[in-house]
Coordinates of C-alpha atoms in Angstrom, one line a residue:
Chain A
X205 CA 60.3 55.3 83.7
X206 CA 62.0 58.3 85.5
X207 CA 65.2 56.3 86.0
X208 CA 65.2 55.3 82.3
X209 CA 64.7 59.0 81.3
X210 CA 67.5 60.0 83.6
X211 CA 69.8 57.5 82.0
X212 CA 68.8 58.7 78.6
X213 CA 69.5 62.3 79.6
X214 CA 73.0 61.3 81.0
X215 CA 73.7 59.4 77.8
X216 CA 72.9 62.3 75.5
X217 CA 74.8 64.7 77.8
X218 CA 77.9 62.5 77.5
X219 CA 77.4 62.3 73.7
X220 CA 77.3 66.1 73.5
X221 CA 80.5 66.3 75.5
X222 CA 82.3 63.7 73.4
X223 CA 81.3 65.5 70.2
X224 CA 82.7 68.7 71.6
X225 CA 86.0 67.0 72.5
X226 CA 86.3 65.4 69.0
X227 CA 85.7 68.8 67.5
X228 CA 88.5 70.3 69.6
X229 CA 90.8 67.5 68.5
X230 CA 90.0 68.0 64.8
X231 CA 90.5 71.7 65.1
X232 CA 93.9 71.2 66.8
X233 CA 95.0 68.6 64.2
X234 CA 94.0 71.0 61.4
X235 CA 96.0 73.8 62.9
X236 CA 99.1 71.5 63.2
X237 CA 98.5 70.4 59.6
X238 CA 98.0 73.9 58.3
X239 CA 100.8 75.7 60.0
X240 CA 103.4 73.1 60.7
X241 CA 103.0 70.4 58.0
X242 CA 101.5 72.6 55.2
X243 CA 98.8 69.9 54.9
X244 CA 95.5 71.2 56.3
X245 CA 92.7 68.7 56.8
X246 CA 90.2 69.7 54.0
X247 CA 87.2 68.2 55.7
X248 CA 88.0 69.6 59.1
X249 CA 85.6 72.7 59.0
X250 CA 82.7 70.7 57.7
X251 CA 83.1 67.9 60.3
X252 CA 83.5 70.4 63.1
X253 CA 80.2 72.1 62.1
X254 CA 78.4 68.8 62.0
X255 CA 79.8 67.9 65.4
X256 CA 78.7 71.3 66.8
X257 CA 75.1 70.6 65.5
X258 CA 75.1 67.3 67.3
X259 CA 76.5 68.9 70.5
X260 CA 73.9 71.6 70.5
X261 CA 70.9 69.3 69.8
X262 CA 72.0 66.6 72.2
X263 CA 73.0 69.1 74.9
X264 CA 69.6 70.8 74.5
X265 CA 67.9 67.6 75.5
X266 CA 69.6 67.7 78.9
X267 CA 68.9 71.4 79.3
X268 CA 65.3 70.6 78.6
X269 CA 65.3 67.7 81.0
X270 CA 66.6 70.0 83.8
X271 CA 64.2 72.8 82.7
X272 CA 67.2 75.2 82.5
X273 CA 66.6 76.8 79.1
X274 CA 67.2 80.5 78.9
X275 CA 63.9 82.2 79.6
X276 CA 62.7 85.5 81.0
X277 CA 60.9 84.3 84.2
X278 CA 60.9 87.5 86.2
X279 CA 57.2 88.2 85.8
X280 CA 56.3 84.5 86.3
X281 CA 58.1 84.6 89.7
X282 CA 55.8 87.4 90.8
X283 CA 52.6 85.3 90.1
X284 CA 50.9 83.1 92.7
X285 CA 52.3 79.5 93.1
X286 CA 49.3 77.8 91.4
X287 CA 49.5 80.0 88.3
X288 CA 53.3 79.4 88.2
X289 CA 52.7 75.7 88.2
X290 CA 50.1 76.0 85.5
X291 CA 52.4 78.1 83.3
X292 CA 55.2 75.5 83.9
X293 CA 53.0 72.7 82.6
X294 CA 51.9 74.9 79.6
X295 CA 55.6 75.6 78.8
X296 CA 56.4 71.9 79.0
X297 CA 53.4 70.9 76.8
X298 CA 54.5 73.5 74.3
X299 CA 58.1 72.1 74.2
X300 CA 56.7 68.6 73.6
X301 CA 54.2 69.7 70.9
X302 CA 56.7 71.9 69.0
X303 CA 59.5 69.4 69.3
X304 CA 57.3 66.6 67.9
X305 CA 56.0 68.8 65.1
X306 CA 59.6 69.7 64.1
X307 CA 60.7 66.1 64.2
X308 CA 57.7 65.2 61.9
X309 CA 58.4 68.1 59.5
X310 CA 62.0 67.1 59.2
X311 CA 61.2 63.5 58.2
X312 CA 60.6 64.0 54.4
X313 CA 64.0 65.9 54.2
X314 CA 65.8 63.2 56.0
X315 CA 64.2 60.6 53.8
X316 CA 65.2 62.4 50.7
X317 CA 68.8 62.9 51.9
X318 CA 69.0 59.2 52.6
X319 CA 67.4 58.2 49.3
X320 CA 69.6 60.3 47.1
X321 CA 72.7 59.8 49.3
X322 CA 73.5 63.5 49.3
X323 CA 77.0 64.2 50.6
X324 CA 78.9 67.2 51.9
X325 CA 81.3 68.9 49.5
X326 CA 84.7 68.6 51.3
X327 CA 84.3 65.6 53.6
X328 CA 82.0 63.6 51.2
X329 CA 80.1 62.7 54.4
X330 CA 76.4 61.6 54.1
X331 CA 74.4 64.7 55.0
X332 CA 71.6 62.5 56.4
X333 CA 73.6 62.0 59.6
X334 CA 74.2 65.6 60.7
X335 CA 70.7 66.6 59.4
X336 CA 69.1 63.8 61.4
X337 CA 70.6 65.2 64.6
X338 CA 67.9 67.8 64.6
X339 CA 64.8 65.6 64.6
X340 CA 66.6 63.1 66.8
X341 CA 67.3 65.9 69.3
X342 CA 63.7 67.1 69.1
X343 CA 62.4 63.6 69.6
X344 CA 64.6 63.0 72.6
X345 CA 63.8 66.3 74.3
X346 CA 60.0 65.5 73.8
X347 CA 60.5 62.1 75.5
X348 CA 62.5 63.6 78.3
X349 CA 60.2 66.5 79.0
X350 CA 57.2 64.2 78.8
X351 CA 58.8 61.8 81.3
X352 CA 59.4 64.8 83.6
X353 CA 55.8 66.0 83.3
X354 CA 54.5 62.5 84.1
X355 CA 56.9 62.3 87.1
X356 CA 55.8 65.6 88.4
X357 CA 52.1 64.8 88.0
X358 CA 52.4 61.4 89.7
X359 CA 54.3 62.9 92.6
X360 CA 51.6 65.6 92.9
X361 CA 48.9 62.9 92.9
X362 CA 50.8 60.8 95.5
X363 CA 51.0 63.9 97.8
X364 CA 47.3 64.6 97.2
X365 CA 46.2 61.1 98.0
X366 CA 48.7 60.6 100.7
X367 CA 50.3 57.5 99.1
Chain B
X182 CA 46.9 86.1 61.4
X183 CA 48.7 89.4 61.0
X184 CA 52.5 89.6 60.6
X185 CA 52.7 92.0 63.6
X186 CA 50.9 89.4 65.8
X187 CA 53.2 86.6 64.7
X188 CA 56.4 88.5 64.9
X189 CA 55.9 90.8 67.8
X190 CA 52.7 90.5 69.9
X191 CA 52.8 86.7 70.3
X192 CA 56.5 86.5 71.2
X193 CA 56.0 89.2 73.9
X194 CA 53.1 87.3 75.4
X195 CA 55.0 84.1 75.4
X196 CA 58.1 85.8 76.9
X197 CA 56.0 87.2 79.7
X198 CA 54.6 83.8 80.6
X199 CA 58.1 82.4 80.8
X200 CA 58.4 80.1 77.8
X201 CA 62.0 79.3 76.8
X202 CA 63.3 81.9 74.4
X203 CA 64.2 79.4 71.7
X204 CA 60.7 77.9 71.8
X205 CA 59.1 81.4 71.5
X206 CA 61.2 82.0 68.3
X207 CA 60.3 78.6 66.9
X208 CA 56.6 79.0 67.6
X209 CA 56.6 82.5 66.1
X210 CA 58.6 81.4 63.0
X211 CA 56.3 78.3 62.5
X212 CA 53.1 80.4 62.6
X213 CA 54.7 83.0 60.3
X214 CA 55.7 80.3 57.9
X215 CA 52.1 79.1 57.6
X216 CA 50.0 82.3 58.0
X217 CA 52.3 85.2 56.9
X218 CA 55.1 84.1 54.6
X219 CA 53.6 80.9 53.2
X220 CA 56.7 78.9 52.7
X221 CA 56.7 75.0 52.5
X222 CA 57.1 73.6 56.0
X223 CA 59.8 71.2 54.9
X224 CA 62.1 74.1 54.4
X225 CA 62.1 74.7 58.2
X226 CA 64.5 71.8 58.7
X227 CA 66.9 73.0 56.0
X228 CA 67.0 76.5 57.4
X229 CA 67.4 75.5 61.0
X230 CA 70.4 73.3 60.0
X231 CA 71.8 76.2 57.9
X232 CA 71.5 78.5 60.9
X233 CA 74.2 76.5 62.7
X234 CA 76.1 75.5 59.6
X235 CA 78.2 78.6 59.8
X236 CA 82.0 78.5 60.3
X237 CA 82.5 81.6 62.4
X238 CA 80.0 80.2 64.9
X239 CA 82.5 77.4 65.7
X240 CA 84.5 79.8 67.8
X241 CA 81.7 80.0 70.3
X242 CA 81.9 76.4 71.7
X243 CA 85.7 76.5 71.8
X244 CA 85.8 79.9 73.6
X245 CA 83.2 78.7 76.1
X246 CA 85.1 75.5 76.8
X247 CA 88.3 77.4 77.2
X248 CA 86.6 79.8 79.5
X249 CA 85.2 76.9 81.6
X250 CA 88.7 75.3 81.9
X251 CA 90.3 78.6 82.9
X252 CA 87.5 79.5 85.3
X253 CA 87.2 76.1 87.0
X254 CA 90.9 75.4 86.8
X255 CA 93.5 77.7 88.3
X256 CA 94.2 80.1 85.4
X257 CA 91.6 82.7 86.2
X258 CA 92.6 82.8 89.9
X259 CA 96.3 83.2 89.1
X260 CA 95.5 86.0 86.6
X261 CA 93.4 87.9 89.1
X262 CA 95.9 87.5 91.9
X263 CA 98.6 88.8 89.5
X264 CA 96.5 91.9 88.7
X265 CA 95.9 92.5 92.4
X266 CA 99.7 92.2 93.2
X267 CA 100.7 94.8 90.6
X268 CA 98.3 97.5 91.7
X269 CA 100.0 100.0 93.9
X270 CA 99.1 101.5 97.2
X271 CA 97.1 104.3 95.7
X272 CA 93.7 104.9 97.3
X273 CA 91.1 103.1 95.2
X274 CA 93.6 100.8 93.5
X275 CA 91.7 97.7 94.6
X276 CA 88.5 98.9 93.0
X277 CA 90.5 99.7 89.8
X278 CA 91.9 96.2 90.1
X279 CA 88.4 94.8 90.0
X280 CA 87.7 96.7 86.7
X281 CA 91.1 95.5 85.2
X282 CA 90.6 91.9 86.3
X283 CA 87.1 91.9 84.8
X284 CA 88.5 93.2 81.5
X285 CA 91.3 90.6 81.4
X286 CA 89.1 87.6 82.5
X287 CA 86.1 88.8 80.4
X288 CA 88.3 88.7 77.3
X289 CA 89.0 85.0 78.0
X290 CA 85.8 83.7 79.6
X291 CA 83.3 85.4 77.3
X292 CA 80.5 85.1 79.8
X293 CA 79.5 88.1 82.0
X294 CA 78.1 85.9 84.8
X295 CA 81.3 83.8 84.7
X296 CA 83.4 86.9 85.1
X297 CA 81.2 88.1 88.0
X298 CA 81.7 84.8 89.7
X299 CA 85.4 84.4 89.1
X300 CA 86.5 87.9 89.8
X301 CA 84.0 88.6 92.5
X302 CA 84.8 85.6 94.6
X303 CA 88.5 86.7 94.7
X304 CA 88.2 90.5 95.1
X305 CA 85.1 90.9 97.3
X306 CA 86.8 89.9 100.6
X307 CA 89.7 92.3 99.8
X308 CA 87.2 95.1 98.9
X309 CA 85.3 94.5 102.2
X310 CA 88.6 94.6 104.2
X311 CA 89.6 97.8 102.6
X312 CA 86.4 99.5 103.8
X313 CA 84.3 99.5 100.7
X314 CA 80.7 98.8 101.6
X315 CA 78.8 95.8 100.2
X316 CA 76.6 98.0 98.1
X317 CA 79.5 99.6 96.2
X318 CA 81.6 96.4 96.0
X319 CA 78.9 94.0 94.7
X320 CA 77.6 96.7 92.3
X321 CA 81.2 97.3 91.0
X322 CA 81.7 93.5 90.4
X323 CA 78.2 93.1 88.7
X324 CA 78.8 96.0 86.4
X325 CA 82.5 95.3 85.6
X326 CA 81.7 91.7 84.7
X327 CA 79.4 92.8 81.9
X328 CA 82.5 93.9 80.0
X329 CA 82.7 90.3 78.8
X330 CA 79.9 91.1 76.4
X331 CA 82.0 93.8 74.7
X332 CA 85.7 93.1 75.1
X333 CA 87.1 91.2 72.1
X334 CA 87.0 88.4 71.2
X335 CA 83.4 88.5 72.3
X336 CA 80.6 86.0 71.5
X337 CA 78.2 88.9 71.0
X338 CA 80.4 90.2 68.2
X339 CA 80.7 86.8 66.6
X340 CA 76.9 86.5 66.6
X341 CA 76.4 90.0 65.3
X342 CA 79.0 89.4 62.6
X343 CA 77.1 86.3 61.5
X344 CA 73.7 88.0 61.6
X345 CA 74.9 91.3 59.9
X346 CA 77.3 89.5 57.5
X347 CA 80.3 91.4 58.8
X348 CA 83.8 90.3 59.6
X349 CA 84.3 89.1 63.2
X350 CA 87.9 90.2 63.1
X351 CA 86.9 93.7 62.0
X352 CA 84.3 93.8 64.9
X353 CA 87.0 92.6 67.4
X354 CA 89.3 95.3 66.2
X355 CA 86.6 97.9 66.4
X356 CA 85.8 96.8 69.9
X357 CA 89.2 97.4 71.4
X358 CA 89.1 101.2 72.0
X359 CA 85.5 101.2 73.3
X360 CA 86.4 98.4 75.8
X361 CA 89.4 100.4 76.9
X362 CA 87.3 103.6 77.2
X363 CA 84.6 101.8 79.3
X364 CA 87.4 100.4 81.6
X365 CA 89.0 103.9 81.9
X366 CA 85.7 105.6 82.7
X367 CA 84.8 103.0 85.3
X368 CA 88.3 103.2 86.8
X369 CA 88.1 107.0 87.0
X370 CA 84.7 106.8 88.7
X371 CA 85.9 104.2 91.3
X372 CA 89.0 106.3 92.0
X373 CA 86.9 109.3 92.6
X374 CA 84.5 107.3 94.8
X375 CA 87.4 106.0 96.8
X376 CA 88.9 109.4 97.4
X377 CA 85.5 110.9 98.2
X378 CA 84.7 108.2 100.8
X379 CA 88.3 108.1 102.1
X380 CA 88.7 104.4 101.6
X381 CA 91.9 103.0 103.2
X382 CA 94.8 102.7 100.8
X383 CA 95.8 99.2 99.8
X384 CA 98.9 97.5 101.0
X385 CA 101.9 98.8 99.2
X386 CA 102.9 96.7 96.2
X387 CA 106.3 95.0 96.8
X388 CA 108.6 93.8 94.1
X389 CA 109.1 90.5 95.8
X390 CA 105.3 89.9 95.8
X391 CA 104.9 91.1 92.2
X392 CA 107.8 88.8 91.1
X393 CA 106.3 85.8 92.9
X394 CA 102.8 86.3 91.5
X395 CA 104.2 86.9 88.0
X396 CA 106.2 83.7 88.2
X397 CA 103.1 81.9 89.4
X398 CA 100.9 83.4 86.7
X399 CA 103.4 83.2 83.9
X400 CA 101.7 80.3 82.1
X401 CA 98.3 81.8 82.8
X402 CA 99.5 85.1 81.2
X403 CA 100.3 83.1 78.1
X404 CA 96.5 82.6 77.5
X405 CA 95.7 86.2 76.4
X406 CA 99.0 86.2 74.4
X407 CA 97.8 83.1 72.5
X408 CA 94.3 84.5 71.9
X409 CA 95.0 88.1 71.0
X410 CA 98.4 87.5 69.4
X411 CA 96.9 84.8 67.3
X412 CA 93.9 86.8 66.1
X413 CA 95.4 90.3 65.7
X414 CA 98.7 89.0 64.5
X415 CA 96.8 87.5 61.6
X416 CA 98.1 84.1 62.4
X417 CA 94.8 82.3 63.3
X418 CA 91.2 82.7 62.5
X419 CA 89.0 83.4 65.6
X420 CA 87.9 79.7 65.5
X421 CA 91.5 78.5 65.4
X422 CA 92.5 80.9 68.2
X423 CA 89.6 79.6 70.3
X424 CA 90.7 76.0 69.6
X425 CA 94.3 76.8 70.5
X426 CA 93.0 78.5 73.7
X427 CA 91.2 75.2 74.7
X428 CA 94.3 73.1 74.1
X429 CA 96.6 75.7 75.8
X430 CA 94.4 76.0 78.9
X431 CA 94.0 72.3 79.1
X432 CA 97.7 71.6 79.0
X433 CA 98.5 74.4 81.5
X434 CA 95.7 73.5 83.9
X435 CA 96.3 69.7 83.8
X436 CA 100.0 69.2 83.3
X437 CA 101.7 72.4 84.4
X438 CA 99.6 73.6 87.3
X439 CA 98.0 70.2 87.9
X440 CA 94.9 71.9 89.3
X441 CA 92.5 69.4 87.8
X442 CA 92.4 65.7 87.0
X443 CA 90.7 63.8 84.2
X444 CA 87.5 63.4 86.1
X445 CA 87.3 67.2 86.7
X446 CA 88.1 67.8 83.0
X447 CA 85.2 65.6 82.0
X448 CA 82.9 67.5 84.4
X449 CA 84.1 70.8 82.9
X450 CA 83.4 69.5 79.4
X451 CA 79.9 68.4 80.3
X452 CA 79.3 71.8 81.8
X453 CA 80.6 73.5 78.7
X454 CA 78.4 71.3 76.4
X455 CA 75.5 72.4 78.5
X456 CA 76.3 76.1 78.3
X457 CA 76.9 75.8 74.5
X458 CA 73.5 74.2 74.0
X459 CA 71.7 76.9 76.0
X460 CA 73.2 79.6 73.8
X461 CA 73.4 78.0 70.4
X462 CA 69.9 76.6 70.4
X463 CA 68.7 80.2 70.5
X464 CA 71.0 81.0 67.6
X465 CA 69.3 78.1 65.7
X466 CA 65.8 79.3 66.4
X467 CA 66.7 83.0 65.9
X468 CA 68.1 82.1 62.5
X469 CA 64.7 80.8 61.2
X470 CA 62.9 83.6 62.9
X471 CA 65.1 86.2 61.2
X472 CA 64.7 84.4 57.9
X473 CA 60.9 84.6 58.2
X474 CA 61.1 88.2 59.3
X475 CA 63.3 89.2 56.4
X476 CA 61.1 87.3 53.9
X477 CA 58.0 89.0 55.2
X478 CA 59.5 92.4 54.3
X479 CA 58.8 93.8 57.8
X480 CA 62.3 95.3 58.3
X481 CA 62.0 97.3 55.0
X482 CA 58.5 98.6 56.1
X483 CA 59.9 99.7 59.5
X484 CA 62.8 101.5 57.8
X485 CA 60.4 103.3 55.5
X486 CA 58.2 104.2 58.4
X487 CA 61.1 105.6 60.5
X488 CA 62.5 107.5 57.5
X489 CA 59.0 108.9 57.0
X490 CA 59.1 110.3 60.5
X491 CA 62.0 112.5 59.3
X492 CA 63.7 112.4 62.7
X493 CA 67.3 113.5 62.7
X494 CA 69.9 110.7 62.8
X495 CA 71.0 111.6 66.4
X496 CA 67.4 111.3 67.7
X497 CA 66.9 107.9 65.9
X498 CA 70.1 106.6 67.4
X499 CA 69.1 107.8 70.8
X500 CA 65.7 106.1 70.4
X501 CA 67.4 102.8 69.3
X502 CA 69.8 103.0 72.2
X503 CA 67.0 103.5 74.7
X504 CA 64.9 100.7 73.2
X505 CA 67.9 98.4 73.2
X506 CA 68.7 99.3 76.8
X507 CA 65.2 98.3 77.8
X508 CA 65.2 95.1 75.8
X509 CA 68.7 94.3 77.0
X510 CA 67.6 94.3 80.6
X511 CA 65.1 91.5 79.7
X512 CA 66.9 89.5 77.2
X513 CA 70.4 88.0 77.2
X514 CA 72.8 89.5 74.6
X515 CA 72.9 86.5 72.3
X516 CA 69.1 86.3 72.0
X517 CA 68.8 90.1 71.6
X518 CA 71.4 90.3 68.9
X519 CA 70.0 87.4 66.9
X520 CA 66.5 88.8 67.1
X521 CA 67.1 92.5 66.7
X522 CA 70.0 92.8 64.3
X523 CA 67.8 92.1 61.2
X524 CA 65.3 94.8 62.4
X525 CA 67.7 97.5 63.6
X526 CA 70.6 97.3 61.3
X527 CA 68.7 98.4 58.2
X528 CA 67.4 101.4 60.2
X529 CA 70.9 102.3 61.3
X530 CA 72.3 101.9 57.8
X531 CA 69.5 104.1 56.4
X532 CA 70.9 106.9 58.7
X533 CA 74.4 106.3 57.5
X534 CA 75.8 104.3 60.5
X535 CA 78.5 101.8 59.5
X536 CA 77.4 98.2 60.2
X537 CA 80.7 97.6 62.2
X538 CA 80.1 100.7 64.3
X539 CA 76.5 99.6 64.9
X540 CA 77.7 96.2 66.1
X541 CA 79.8 97.9 68.7
X542 CA 76.9 100.2 69.8
X543 CA 74.7 97.1 70.2
X544 CA 77.3 95.1 72.2
X545 CA 78.0 98.1 74.5
X546 CA 74.3 98.8 75.0
X547 CA 73.4 95.1 75.7
X548 CA 76.3 94.9 78.2
X549 CA 74.7 97.7 80.2
X550 CA 71.5 95.7 80.1
X551 CA 73.2 92.9 81.9
X552 CA 73.3 95.0 85.1
X553 CA 70.5 97.5 84.5
X554 CA 67.7 97.2 87.1
X555 CA 65.3 95.6 87.5
X556 CA 66.1 92.5 85.4
X557 CA 69.8 92.5 84.4
X558 CA 71.1 89.0 84.7
X559 CA 74.3 90.0 86.5
X560 CA 72.2 91.5 89.3
X561 CA 70.5 88.2 90.0
X562 CA 73.8 86.3 89.6
X563 CA 75.5 88.7 92.1
X564 CA 72.6 88.3 94.6
X565 CA 73.0 84.5 94.4
X566 CA 76.8 84.4 94.5
X567 CA 77.5 87.1 97.2
X568 CA 74.3 86.7 99.2
X569 CA 73.4 90.4 99.4
X570 CA 69.9 91.9 99.1
X571 CA 68.8 92.7 95.6
X572 CA 67.5 96.1 96.6
X573 CA 71.0 97.1 97.8
X574 CA 72.5 96.1 94.4
X575 CA 69.8 98.0 92.6
X576 CA 70.8 101.2 94.4
X577 CA 74.5 100.5 94.0
X578 CA 74.5 100.0 90.2
X579 CA 72.6 103.2 89.3
X580 CA 75.8 105.3 89.1
X581 CA 77.5 102.6 87.0
X582 CA 74.5 102.4 84.6
X583 CA 74.5 106.2 84.3
X584 CA 78.2 106.6 83.6
X585 CA 78.3 103.7 81.2
X586 CA 75.2 105.0 79.4
X587 CA 77.1 108.3 79.0
X588 CA 80.1 106.3 77.7
X589 CA 77.7 104.6 75.3
X590 CA 76.5 108.0 74.0
X591 CA 80.2 109.0 73.3
X592 CA 80.8 105.6 71.5
X593 CA 77.5 106.2 69.5
X594 CA 78.1 109.7 68.4
X595 CA 81.9 109.5 67.9
X596 CA 82.3 106.7 65.4
X597 CA 86.0 107.2 65.2
X598 CA 86.4 105.5 68.6
X599 CA 85.3 102.3 67.0
X600 CA 86.4 102.8 63.5
X601 CA 89.9 104.3 63.8
X602 CA 91.8 101.1 64.3
X603 CA 90.2 99.7 61.1
X604 CA 91.7 102.4 58.9

């Protein structure tokens, strides 16, 4: 399970990087079009924003997998190790719960966007795809953090029982 | 559930127990949506998406990627070596070089910790050799690196511009003179320190050395020309300038200097995507928190309360600055700006402070928070990078905190320093 989760994390990390690179390429092509060919790409800004949304939400899954989100942990570091571990678990459970809740809350919106085939103004791109990046990202981060929690727990049990 | 609990008490408790900042904002916003504001929960998705669906924000990923390529490739090193080579043999010139290099690299890397790492690794051995103690040297590097928060085109200003609905270019322009002032004050202090402590003068600058380093850095020096010339020349938007900076640094690093290969470039892109997510997920969560906060009417109540105290404007600004300094030493600038701008800007405006000027005050203040003891992030980064005791850095940064707080007061009470270039 841990290996599968690690592969999933690597895949979404690579996806985030690819989306970033595509965004750079569109931006550059748009600049060339605008300033040298007098033909800007009308859909460039919209698509770059959609790609950024994907990059952020996919990237956040890897950050969550590594447990490297920006936090203020100075006070936590002063606490006894057992309390620190308990707070770590609490934090991870909160990530899983909130992520799943947000994924569920997003579902009706995604369904509606799909049903009515709502599209972006300039790119005429189906809005369901960029909007779906949010619940998808939340779902993946919930799975990855859950896998990490289970991994940590089973390691702790192994140490405890000596197996 | 009271609004104060949802918006202030709960976030502080969750912050203290070490939950990720974006999660704290989401939990607080979700509870406020149900118990305080009473909005349909399906709107959460729409507003979260809208928080990122903002064109000026696009400059952030591009600037961060460009900064990563420059920092991990050879552009940063060549720029810093060039600055070192042109400083003369004057006593204290090496310390001044540290300040100047941080300003130059901070303007391109946009991350305070990145500036500390890039500049510090190159100048610390030379500072030690010249007789500066570790306490002074590491503190100088930690405090100078924080200029990345202020010096345009800074990410803090882009975020403030988005939150306060102000022009990013106007904020960049307003930030030029304050950045120069901070650099000049720091430089004056380190020169005075060097003379007082009779630090050895640096090796005399030689034309041959300057010429060699200038030739070596000529392509690297093109980077600030592309960024600043593009934005201030009115040629590019900040997003376009950031995109050009990525392509320029990529071409120079890979094909001219040949410092990195494709594998390294992929690693840098992965690292940039990671950094972008860490920052922009907070922006997403802060967007919905700010929306709930504004919808609840709390900022208007706070403004009315503070106006009711009938404090003079200078005292209110001083209180805001002290509060920001305290919060800035706990929170990173992007989070602090996204959370506090909707609360503090109406107060500042009620006392006649221009929103652009207030953005500069916030950025300068939060930059000091980056190295203000006990929790400034640059302090921990410096301890980790340079392997010196934290207590030593705490003692060393105090003079920098004091002189930069004095500079902040000047920037706060003399609006012309920020606003004159906009006229």
